[in-house]
């Protein structure tokens, strides 16, 4: 073991030290808290730091371990959680003024599952308000900065979680992905992140944005950690009727660095106009590496409906959001504007002053698409196109074990660059949206740099093929060293 | 598709979303621009294609009607902006 500081460890490294009694959960947690203290002023990844709760929990876990109990891979390991996932007794704000003081009376299922492994939750990470955005600039509180270049965005909406993992403010984090919100920031910050198959991980306690698209997933320092977190959070939950009752495999078993004979396709539609040449070059090098490792690569794959995914997404997701966010009326929880003469005015004022501009934009767009006279032309049409996109993926994935694309068409952009132009912001998710629409899994892993700015590779698979994606990602990671590079933050 | 100020106000009313005059102006332009980009969907022939409501096909999800603990009134009311006599407090609905 090198003279590494504790917060720099991966889950599996920290777990080994805990098992050998070479460190304690308290030491790990203190190291992470110190790291947060050192870098947070520059990157601003966290909305809430639950220092007291974390130290107390770490202490309890240490006592549990001293008592000789068996420990699991996440026991005693400090994590940060995207602030869209309910944590009992710890504020859950969705980075919105609407929920600035909301303290959930319950834990999300994924938090219960982490708690069952005696994980230590250190705090909550910044995000685009209600997970709507691609840069974390739409947080109602503050923007998060990309540690690779502080003048650039970390991506979004799980920007805080991506930055926290990249800067060692946590050993790992959870994010959520609706149209790319786990994968795009992972690519922008050079970390590993998996969007599971829709239904693989329970959404209970995940504040709803677009229910048919939302999924929670791991954001980690390497592929092994990603498998370990998946082992902890995947599985059926009676409280989420869209969670799937398939048995959960041991994802760690898929971590074999052998991809000989696997068929990997590269869909031409993802090498889009406007894609940076450096990103394309990095993808080509990464694909060459996969081929070198024994994969059978085909550059001739076509998914012709790809170009309609953005339009379909920006009907479906806002429509569901407009319905889901109807609950924020200033009565049951959250912000209330007050000073109204009747109940309708009270609701209007609460929503006017509680929601930020991007959330309002999407509520408006969704309400319009669902309103009388436009429902068939927009909502039903988008859902039909969704069927076609899904069918196209199903057909192509019969012939390939996985598809590979860049995670984003560009390297991280400048803060403020796309803030006033929603369409340009939406286009930064062009490579991730179709996968969400089809409900299939995809992992983003570090695949290179252009002028010290990260480039991510997205590996896409059949429903419930997370194991195959982890295997390909693991083989690539073993053969490269992108994942071990750290941002230039002292 | 160009959204007029009047249409923007109507949508905001449906969504119970208060908007400033500045917002109405801004959304009229931005939403029109977004909808223009969404027009591309018209190019797709969707004759006979069933709409997908979900990406997975789960039907008739049942569970046992077991009695489990729920939350106390205090817990549920703990985040309410205003409460009175163990109830959420709202503005009068009937004049």
Coordinates of C-alpha atoms in Angstrom, one line a residue:
Chain A
X1 CA 0.0 0.0 0.0
X2 CA 1.3 3.4 -1.0
X3 CA 1.4 6.3 1.5
X4 CA -2.2 7.2 0.4
X5 CA -4.5 9.3 2.6
X6 CA -7.6 7.5 3.7
X7 CA -10.1 9.6 1.7
X8 CA -8.3 8.7 -1.5
X9 CA -9.1 5.0 -1.1
X10 CA -11.6 3.1 -3.1
X11 CA -14.4 1.1 -1.3
X12 CA -12.5 -2.2 -1.8
X13 CA -9.2 -0.8 -0.6
X14 CA -10.8 0.8 2.5
X15 CA -12.7 -2.5 3.2
X16 CA -9.5 -4.4 3.2
X17 CA -7.9 -2.0 5.7
X18 CA -11.1 -2.2 7.9
X19 CA -11.0 -6.0 7.8
X20 CA -7.4 -6.1 8.8
X21 CA -8.1 -3.6 11.6
X22 CA -5.5 -1.2 10.0
X23 CA -8.0 1.6 10.1
X24 CA -11.4 2.4 11.6
X25 CA -14.6 3.8 10.2
X26 CA -14.0 6.9 12.4
X27 CA -10.6 7.5 10.8
X28 CA -12.0 7.1 7.3
X29 CA -14.9 9.4 8.1
X30 CA -12.7 12.0 9.7
X31 CA -10.4 11.9 6.7
X32 CA -13.3 12.4 4.3
X33 CA -14.6 15.3 6.5
X34 CA -11.2 17.0 6.5
X35 CA -11.0 16.6 2.7
X36 CA -14.5 18.2 2.4
X37 CA -13.3 21.0 4.6
X38 CA -10.2 21.5 2.4
X39 CA -11.7 21.5 -1.0
X40 CA -15.3 22.4 -0.6
X41 CA -14.7 26.2 -0.8
X42 CA -13.4 25.7 -4.3
X43 CA -15.7 23.0 -5.8
X44 CA -19.0 23.4 -3.7
X45 CA -20.2 19.9 -4.2
X46 CA -22.2 19.5 -1.0
X47 CA -25.5 21.0 0.1
X48 CA -25.5 19.5 3.6
X49 CA -22.6 18.0 5.6
X50 CA -24.0 15.8 8.4
X51 CA -20.7 15.8 10.4
X52 CA -22.2 15.0 13.8
X53 CA -24.5 12.2 12.5
X54 CA -21.6 10.7 10.5
X55 CA -19.1 10.7 13.3
X56 CA -21.6 9.2 15.7
X57 CA -22.5 6.5 13.1
X58 CA -18.8 5.7 12.4
X59 CA -18.2 5.3 16.1
X60 CA -21.2 2.9 16.3
X61 CA -19.9 0.9 13.4
X62 CA -16.4 0.7 14.9
X63 CA -17.9 -0.7 18.1
X64 CA -19.9 -3.2 16.0
X65 CA -16.7 -4.3 14.2
X66 CA -14.7 -4.5 17.5
X67 CA -17.4 -6.8 18.8
X68 CA -16.3 -9.3 16.1
X69 CA -19.2 -9.1 13.7
X70 CA -18.7 -10.0 10.1
X71 CA -18.5 -7.0 7.9
X72 CA -19.8 -6.4 4.3
X73 CA -18.1 -4.4 1.6
X74 CA -19.8 -1.1 2.5
X75 CA -19.6 -1.4 6.3
X76 CA -18.1 1.7 7.8
X77 CA -17.3 3.4 4.5
X78 CA -18.3 7.0 4.2
X79 CA -20.6 8.0 1.3
X80 CA -22.3 11.1 -0.1
X81 CA -25.8 11.0 -1.4
X82 CA -27.4 13.2 -4.1
X83 CA -29.9 15.5 -2.4
X84 CA -32.8 14.0 -4.3
X85 CA -32.8 10.8 -2.2
X86 CA -34.7 10.9 1.1
X87 CA -32.5 10.5 4.2
X88 CA -34.4 10.3 7.5
X89 CA -33.4 13.1 9.8
X90 CA -31.1 14.7 7.2
X91 CA -32.4 17.6 5.1
X92 CA -33.3 16.6 1.5
X93 CA -33.7 19.8 -0.5
X94 CA -33.5 18.7 -4.2
X95 CA -31.4 21.9 -4.4
X96 CA -34.7 23.8 -4.4
X97 CA -36.0 26.7 -2.4
X98 CA -39.2 24.7 -2.4
X99 CA -37.6 22.0 -0.1
X100 CA -34.9 24.1 1.6
X101 CA -36.0 23.0 5.0
X102 CA -37.5 19.6 4.2
X103 CA -36.4 16.8 6.6
X104 CA -37.8 13.5 5.4
X105 CA -39.6 11.3 8.0
X106 CA -38.3 8.2 6.2
X107 CA -35.3 6.8 4.3
X108 CA -35.4 5.9 0.7
X109 CA -35.1 2.1 0.1
X110 CA -31.5 2.6 -1.2
X111 CA -30.6 4.3 2.0
X112 CA -32.2 1.5 4.0
X113 CA -30.1 -0.9 2.0
X114 CA -26.9 1.1 2.7
X115 CA -27.8 1.3 6.3
X116 CA -28.3 -2.4 6.4
X117 CA -24.6 -2.7 5.4
X118 CA -23.7 -0.1 8.1
X119 CA -22.6 2.5 5.6
X120 CA -21.8 6.0 6.9
X121 CA -23.7 8.8 5.2
X122 CA -21.6 12.0 5.4
X123 CA -23.9 14.4 3.7
X124 CA -25.9 15.4 0.6
X125 CA -24.7 16.6 -2.7
X126 CA -25.6 19.5 -4.9
X127 CA -27.6 19.0 -8.1
X128 CA -29.7 20.9 -10.7
X129 CA -33.0 21.8 -9.0
X130 CA -35.3 18.7 -9.0
X131 CA -32.6 17.0 -11.1
X132 CA -33.5 19.1 -14.1
X133 CA -30.4 20.2 -15.9
X134 CA -27.0 19.2 -17.3
X135 CA -24.6 21.5 -15.4
X136 CA -25.6 21.8 -11.7
X137 CA -25.9 25.5 -12.4
X138 CA -29.7 25.2 -11.9
X139 CA -29.2 24.5 -8.2
X140 CA -31.2 27.2 -6.3
X141 CA -28.3 27.5 -3.8
X142 CA -25.0 27.7 -5.8
X143 CA -23.2 26.3 -8.8
X144 CA -20.7 23.4 -8.4
X145 CA -17.4 23.7 -10.1
X146 CA -15.5 21.1 -12.1
X147 CA -12.3 20.1 -10.2
X148 CA -10.4 19.6 -13.5
X149 CA -11.0 23.3 -14.4
X150 CA -12.9 25.4 -11.8
X151 CA -14.2 27.7 -14.5
X152 CA -16.1 24.8 -16.1
X153 CA -19.3 22.9 -15.1
X154 CA -19.2 19.4 -13.6
X155 CA -22.2 18.3 -15.7
X156 CA -25.5 17.5 -14.1
X157 CA -27.8 16.9 -12.6
X158 CA -25.7 14.7 -10.3
X159 CA -22.8 17.2 -10.5
X160 CA -22.2 17.3 -6.8
X161 CA -21.9 13.6 -6.5
X162 CA -19.5 13.3 -9.5
X163 CA -17.3 16.1 -8.1
X164 CA -17.3 14.6 -4.6
X165 CA -16.1 11.2 -5.9
X166 CA -13.5 12.8 -8.2
X167 CA -12.1 15.0 -5.4
X168 CA -12.2 12.3 -2.7
X169 CA -14.8 14.2 -0.7
X170 CA -16.4 10.7 -0.3
X171 CA -15.3 7.2 -1.0
X172 CA -18.4 6.8 -3.2
X173 CA -21.7 8.5 -3.9
X174 CA -25.2 7.8 -5.2
X175 CA -26.7 9.8 -8.1
X176 CA -29.9 9.6 -10.1
X177 CA -30.3 9.5 -13.8
X178 CA -33.4 10.6 -15.8
X179 CA -31.9 11.6 -19.1
X180 CA -28.2 11.2 -18.4
X181 CA -27.8 12.8 -14.9
X182 CA -25.5 10.1 -13.6
X183 CA -23.5 9.4 -16.8
X184 CA -22.9 12.9 -18.2
X185 CA -21.4 14.3 -14.9
X186 CA -19.4 11.1 -14.5
X187 CA -17.9 11.7 -17.9
X188 CA -17.2 15.4 -17.2
X189 CA -15.5 14.6 -13.9
X190 CA -13.7 11.3 -14.8
X191 CA -15.5 8.9 -12.5
X192 CA -17.4 5.6 -13.0
X193 CA -21.2 5.7 -12.9
X194 CA -23.9 3.2 -13.8
X195 CA -27.4 3.8 -14.9
X196 CA -29.1 0.5 -14.1
X197 CA -31.9 -1.0 -16.2
X198 CA -35.2 0.7 -15.3
X199 CA -36.7 -1.2 -12.4
X200 CA -33.4 -2.7 -11.2
X201 CA -33.1 -0.3 -8.3
X202 CA -36.1 0.9 -6.2
X203 CA -37.2 4.4 -6.6
X204 CA -39.0 4.6 -3.3
X205 CA -37.8 7.7 -1.6
X206 CA -36.3 9.2 -4.7
X207 CA -38.1 12.5 -5.2
X208 CA -40.0 12.0 -8.5
X209 CA -39.0 14.0 -11.6
X210 CA -40.1 11.7 -14.5
X211 CA -41.2 8.4 -13.0
X212 CA -40.9 6.3 -16.1
X213 CA -37.3 7.4 -16.6
X214 CA -35.8 8.0 -13.1
X215 CA -33.2 5.5 -11.8
X216 CA -30.7 5.6 -8.9
X217 CA -27.2 4.4 -9.5
X218 CA -23.6 4.3 -8.1
X219 CA -20.9 6.9 -8.8
X220 CA -17.5 5.5 -7.8
X221 CA -13.8 5.7 -8.2
X222 CA -13.5 2.5 -10.1
X223 CA -15.5 -0.3 -11.7
X224 CA -15.0 -2.7 -8.8
X225 CA -16.6 -0.2 -6.4
X226 CA -19.5 0.2 -8.9
X227 CA -20.2 -3.5 -8.7
X228 CA -20.1 -3.5 -4.9
X229 CA -22.5 -0.6 -4.7
X230 CA -24.8 -2.3 -7.2
X231 CA -24.8 -5.4 -5.1
X232 CA -26.0 -3.3 -2.2
X233 CA -28.8 -1.2 -3.8
X234 CA -30.3 -3.5 -6.5
X235 CA -33.4 -5.6 -6.0
X236 CA -37.1 -5.7 -5.9
X237 CA -39.0 -3.4 -3.5
X238 CA -42.7 -3.9 -2.7
X239 CA -42.9 -0.1 -2.2
X240 CA -42.0 0.5 -5.8
X241 CA -44.4 -1.3 -8.1
X242 CA -42.1 -0.6 -11.1
X243 CA -39.2 -2.4 -9.5
X244 CA -38.5 -5.8 -11.0
X245 CA -38.6 -9.1 -9.1
X246 CA -35.6 -10.6 -11.0
X247 CA -33.0 -12.1 -8.7
X248 CA -29.9 -9.9 -8.2
X249 CA -26.6 -11.5 -9.4
X250 CA -23.4 -10.9 -7.5
X251 CA -22.0 -8.2 -9.8
X252 CA -18.5 -8.6 -8.4
X253 CA -18.4 -12.0 -10.0
X254 CA -18.5 -10.3 -13.4
X255 CA -15.3 -8.5 -12.7
X256 CA -13.1 -10.6 -15.0
X257 CA -10.7 -8.9 -17.3
X258 CA -11.6 -11.0 -20.3
X259 CA -13.8 -9.8 -23.1
X260 CA -12.5 -12.1 -25.8
X261 CA -15.2 -12.7 -28.4
X262 CA -17.7 -10.2 -27.0
X263 CA -19.4 -8.4 -29.9
X264 CA -19.3 -4.6 -29.5
X265 CA -21.0 -2.2 -31.9
X266 CA -20.5 1.5 -32.4
X267 CA -23.7 3.2 -33.6
X268 CA -22.8 5.9 -36.2
X269 CA -25.6 8.2 -35.2
X270 CA -23.7 8.9 -31.9
X271 CA -20.7 10.4 -33.7
X272 CA -22.9 13.4 -34.3
X273 CA -22.3 16.7 -36.0
X274 CA -20.8 19.1 -33.4
X275 CA -18.9 16.4 -31.7
X276 CA -15.5 17.6 -30.7
X277 CA -12.7 16.0 -32.7
X278 CA -10.8 15.2 -29.4
X279 CA -13.9 13.3 -28.1
X280 CA -14.2 11.3 -31.3
X281 CA -10.4 10.5 -31.3
X282 CA -10.6 9.4 -27.6
X283 CA -13.5 7.1 -28.5
X284 CA -11.6 5.6 -31.4
X285 CA -8.6 4.9 -29.2
X286 CA -10.8 3.4 -26.5
X287 CA -12.5 1.1 -29.1
X288 CA -9.1 0.1 -30.5
X289 CA -8.2 -0.9 -26.9
X290 CA -11.3 -3.0 -26.6
X291 CA -10.5 -4.7 -29.9
X292 CA -6.9 -5.3 -28.7
X293 CA -8.4 -7.0 -25.6
X294 CA -10.2 -9.4 -27.9
X295 CA -13.6 -7.9 -28.5
X296 CA -15.1 -8.1 -31.9
X297 CA -15.8 -4.5 -33.0
X298 CA -18.2 -3.4 -35.6
X299 CA -18.3 0.3 -36.6
X300 CA -21.2 -0.2 -38.9
X301 CA -24.1 -0.2 -36.5
X302 CA -27.1 2.1 -37.2
X303 CA -29.9 3.3 -34.9
X304 CA -31.7 5.6 -37.3
X305 CA -34.3 6.8 -34.7
X306 CA -31.6 8.3 -32.5
X307 CA -32.2 11.8 -33.9
X308 CA -35.7 11.8 -32.5
X309 CA -34.8 10.9 -28.9
X310 CA -34.1 14.4 -27.7
X311 CA -37.5 15.6 -29.0
X312 CA -39.3 12.6 -27.5
X313 CA -37.5 13.1 -24.2
X314 CA -38.4 16.7 -23.9
X315 CA -42.1 15.9 -24.3
X316 CA -42.2 12.8 -22.0
X317 CA -40.0 14.0 -19.1
X318 CA -41.5 17.4 -18.7
X319 CA -45.0 15.9 -19.0
X320 CA -44.3 13.5 -16.2
X321 CA -42.6 16.3 -14.2
X322 CA -45.6 18.6 -14.6
X323 CA -47.7 15.9 -13.0
X324 CA -45.2 14.9 -10.3
X325 CA -44.4 18.5 -9.2
X326 CA -48.1 19.3 -8.8
X327 CA -47.7 18.1 -5.2
X328 CA -45.7 21.2 -4.3
X329 CA -48.5 23.4 -3.1
X330 CA -47.1 24.8 0.1
X331 CA -49.5 22.8 2.3
X332 CA -48.1 19.4 3.2
X333 CA -44.4 20.3 3.3
X334 CA -41.9 22.7 1.8
X335 CA -41.9 26.4 1.1
X336 CA -45.1 28.4 1.4
X337 CA -45.2 32.0 0.1
X338 CA -48.1 33.0 2.3
X339 CA -49.8 36.4 1.9
X340 CA -52.6 35.1 -0.4
X341 CA -56.3 35.8 -0.3
X342 CA -57.5 32.4 -1.5
X343 CA -56.2 28.8 -2.0
X344 CA -55.5 29.1 -5.7
X345 CA -53.5 32.3 -5.3
X346 CA -51.6 30.7 -2.4
X347 CA -50.6 27.8 -4.6
X348 CA -49.6 30.1 -7.5
X349 CA -47.5 32.3 -5.3
X350 CA -45.8 29.3 -3.6
X351 CA -44.9 27.8 -6.9
X352 CA -43.8 31.2 -8.4
X353 CA -41.3 31.9 -5.6
X354 CA -40.4 28.3 -4.7
X355 CA -39.4 27.0 -8.1
X356 CA -36.4 28.2 -10.2
X357 CA -36.5 29.0 -13.9
X358 CA -35.6 25.6 -15.4
X359 CA -38.2 23.8 -13.2
X360 CA -40.9 26.3 -14.3
X361 CA -39.8 25.9 -17.9
X362 CA -40.3 22.2 -17.8
X363 CA -43.6 22.4 -15.9
X364 CA -44.9 24.8 -18.5
X365 CA -43.6 22.6 -21.4
X366 CA -45.2 19.4 -19.8
X367 CA -48.5 21.1 -19.0
X368 CA -48.7 22.4 -22.6
X369 CA -47.9 18.9 -24.1
X370 CA -50.7 17.3 -21.9
X371 CA -53.3 20.1 -22.4
X372 CA -56.5 19.6 -24.4
X373 CA -55.9 19.7 -28.1
X374 CA -52.1 19.0 -27.9
X375 CA -52.1 15.7 -26.0
X376 CA -52.2 13.5 -29.2
X377 CA -49.9 15.6 -31.2
X378 CA -47.2 15.8 -28.6
X379 CA -47.5 13.3 -25.7
X380 CA -48.9 10.3 -27.6
X381 CA -46.6 10.9 -30.6
X382 CA -43.6 11.0 -28.3
X383 CA -44.6 7.8 -26.6
X384 CA -45.0 6.1 -30.0
X385 CA -41.5 7.3 -30.9
X386 CA -40.4 5.9 -27.6
X387 CA -41.7 2.5 -28.7
X388 CA -39.7 2.7 -32.0
X389 CA -36.5 3.8 -30.2
X390 CA -36.9 0.9 -27.8
X391 CA -37.6 -1.6 -30.5
X392 CA -34.6 -0.4 -32.4
X393 CA -32.3 -1.0 -29.4
X394 CA -33.9 -4.4 -28.8
X395 CA -33.2 -5.5 -32.4
X396 CA -29.6 -4.2 -32.5
X397 CA -28.8 -5.6 -29.1
X398 CA -29.8 -9.1 -30.3
X399 CA -26.6 -9.0 -32.4
X400 CA -24.2 -7.3 -30.0
X401 CA -23.3 -7.8 -26.4
X402 CA -22.9 -4.0 -26.0
X403 CA -22.8 -0.7 -27.8
X404 CA -20.1 1.9 -27.2
X405 CA -20.5 5.7 -27.6
X406 CA -19.0 8.8 -26.1
X407 CA -20.8 9.8 -22.9
X408 CA -21.0 13.5 -24.1
X409 CA -20.3 15.1 -27.5
X410 CA -17.9 17.6 -25.8
X411 CA -15.6 18.0 -22.9
X412 CA -17.0 20.1 -19.9
X413 CA -18.2 23.5 -21.0
X414 CA -17.7 26.8 -19.2
X415 CA -20.0 27.9 -16.4
X416 CA -22.6 30.2 -17.8
X417 CA -22.0 29.2 -21.3
X418 CA -25.4 27.5 -21.9
X419 CA -27.4 28.8 -19.0
X420 CA -29.5 31.2 -21.0
X421 CA -30.0 28.9 -23.9
X422 CA -32.1 25.9 -22.8
X423 CA -31.9 24.1 -26.2
X424 CA -28.1 24.1 -26.1
X425 CA -28.1 22.8 -22.6
X426 CA -30.5 20.0 -23.6
X427 CA -28.2 19.0 -26.5
X428 CA -25.4 18.2 -24.1
X429 CA -27.3 15.1 -23.2
X430 CA -27.7 13.9 -26.8
X431 CA -25.7 10.7 -26.2
X432 CA -27.4 9.6 -23.0
X433 CA -31.1 10.4 -23.6
X434 CA -31.9 7.5 -26.0
X435 CA -30.7 5.0 -23.4
X436 CA -33.0 6.4 -20.8
X437 CA -36.0 6.3 -23.2
X438 CA -35.3 2.7 -23.9
X439 CA -34.9 1.9 -20.2
X440 CA -31.7 -0.1 -20.8
X441 CA -28.5 0.1 -18.7
X442 CA -25.4 2.0 -19.5
X443 CA -22.1 2.7 -17.7
X444 CA -19.8 5.7 -18.1
X445 CA -16.1 5.2 -17.5
X446 CA -13.1 7.5 -17.8
X447 CA -11.7 7.1 -21.4
X448 CA -9.2 9.9 -21.8
X449 CA -8.5 13.6 -21.7
X450 CA -8.3 16.6 -24.0
X451 CA -6.1 19.3 -22.5
X452 CA -6.6 17.8 -19.1
X453 CA -10.4 17.8 -19.4
X454 CA -12.1 14.4 -19.0
X455 CA -13.7 12.4 -21.7
X456 CA -16.2 9.6 -20.8
X457 CA -17.0 6.4 -22.7
X458 CA -20.6 5.0 -22.5
X459 CA -21.2 1.3 -22.7
X460 CA -24.8 0.3 -23.3
X461 CA -26.4 -3.1 -22.9
X462 CA -29.5 -5.2 -23.0
X463 CA -32.0 -5.0 -20.1
X464 CA -30.5 -6.5 -17.0
X465 CA -27.0 -6.9 -18.6
X466 CA -25.3 -4.8 -15.9
X467 CA -22.9 -7.6 -15.3
X468 CA -21.7 -7.6 -19.0
X469 CA -21.2 -3.8 -18.9
X470 CA -19.2 -4.1 -15.7
X471 CA -17.1 -6.8 -17.2
X472 CA -16.2 -4.7 -20.3
X473 CA -15.6 -1.7 -18.2
X474 CA -13.4 -3.7 -15.8
X475 CA -11.3 -5.1 -18.7
X476 CA -10.8 -1.6 -20.1
X477 CA -10.0 -0.2 -16.7
X478 CA -7.4 -2.9 -16.1
X479 CA -5.7 -2.0 -19.4
X480 CA -5.7 1.8 -19.0
X481 CA -4.9 4.2 -16.2
X482 CA -7.4 7.1 -16.8
X483 CA -9.4 6.2 -13.7
X484 CA -6.4 6.7 -11.4
X485 CA -5.7 10.3 -12.6
X486 CA -6.8 12.9 -10.1
X487 CA -7.9 16.5 -10.7
X488 CA -5.3 19.2 -10.0
X489 CA -6.7 20.2 -6.6
X490 CA -4.2 20.1 -3.7
Chain B
X1 CA -45.2 26.7 -33.2
X2 CA -45.1 30.1 -31.7
X3 CA -46.6 30.5 -28.2
X4 CA -48.4 33.8 -27.6
X5 CA -48.3 35.6 -24.3
X6 CA -52.0 34.7 -23.8
X7 CA -51.2 31.0 -24.4
X8 CA -48.3 31.2 -21.9
X9 CA -50.6 32.7 -19.3
X10 CA -53.2 30.0 -19.9
X11 CA -50.6 27.2 -19.5
X12 CA -49.3 28.8 -16.3
X13 CA -52.9 29.0 -15.0
X14 CA -53.4 25.2 -15.7
X15 CA -50.1 24.5 -13.8
X16 CA -51.1 26.9 -11.0
X17 CA -47.8 28.6 -11.6
X18 CA -47.6 32.4 -10.9
X19 CA -45.5 34.2 -13.5
X20 CA -44.1 37.7 -13.7
X21 CA -44.6 39.7 -16.9
X22 CA -40.9 39.2 -17.6
X23 CA -41.4 35.4 -17.2
X24 CA -44.3 35.5 -19.7
X25 CA -42.1 37.2 -22.3
X26 CA -39.1 34.9 -21.7
X27 CA -41.2 31.7 -21.7
X28 CA -43.0 32.7 -24.9
X29 CA -39.7 32.9 -26.7
X30 CA -37.9 29.9 -25.0
X31 CA -40.9 27.5 -25.2
X32 CA -41.5 28.4 -28.8
X33 CA -37.9 27.6 -29.6
X34 CA -38.0 24.3 -27.8
X35 CA -41.3 23.4 -29.5
X36 CA -39.8 24.2 -32.9
X37 CA -37.1 21.6 -32.1
X38 CA -39.7 19.1 -31.1
X39 CA -41.5 19.5 -34.5
X40 CA -39.0 16.9 -35.8
X41 CA -41.2 14.2 -34.3
X42 CA -43.8 14.9 -37.1
X43 CA -41.3 13.3 -39.6
X44 CA -41.7 9.9 -37.9
X45 CA -44.3 7.6 -39.3
X46 CA -46.0 6.2 -36.2
X47 CA -49.0 4.6 -37.9
X48 CA -50.1 1.6 -35.9
X49 CA -47.3 2.0 -33.4
X50 CA -48.5 1.5 -29.8
X51 CA -47.4 4.3 -27.3
X52 CA -44.9 3.1 -24.7
X53 CA -45.9 4.2 -21.2
X54 CA -42.9 2.4 -19.7
X55 CA -39.8 0.7 -20.8
X56 CA -40.6 -2.5 -19.0
X57 CA -43.7 -4.6 -19.3
X58 CA -45.0 -5.3 -15.9
X59 CA -48.7 -6.0 -15.6
X60 CA -51.0 -6.4 -12.6
X61 CA -48.4 -6.0 -9.8
X62 CA -50.0 -7.4 -6.7
X63 CA -48.7 -7.7 -3.1
X64 CA -50.1 -9.2 0.0
X65 CA -52.2 -6.8 2.0
X66 CA -50.0 -7.1 5.1
X67 CA -50.5 -4.6 7.9
X68 CA -47.3 -2.7 8.5
X69 CA -46.3 0.3 10.6
X70 CA -47.0 3.6 9.1
X71 CA -46.0 7.1 10.1
X72 CA -47.3 9.0 13.1
X73 CA -49.4 12.2 12.7
X74 CA -46.5 14.1 14.3
X75 CA -44.0 12.8 11.7
X76 CA -46.3 13.6 8.8
X77 CA -47.1 17.0 10.0
X78 CA -43.5 17.8 10.9
X79 CA -42.8 19.5 7.6
X80 CA -46.1 21.4 7.2
X81 CA -45.7 25.1 6.7
X82 CA -48.9 25.6 8.8
X83 CA -50.9 23.3 11.0
X84 CA -53.7 23.5 13.5
X85 CA -55.2 20.8 15.7
X86 CA -53.2 18.0 14.1
X87 CA -54.3 19.0 10.6
X88 CA -52.7 20.7 7.6
X89 CA -53.9 24.3 7.5
X90 CA -55.1 25.7 4.2
X91 CA -56.8 28.9 2.9
X92 CA -60.6 28.8 2.9
X93 CA -61.9 26.9 -0.1
X94 CA -65.5 28.0 0.1
X95 CA -66.3 31.7 0.3

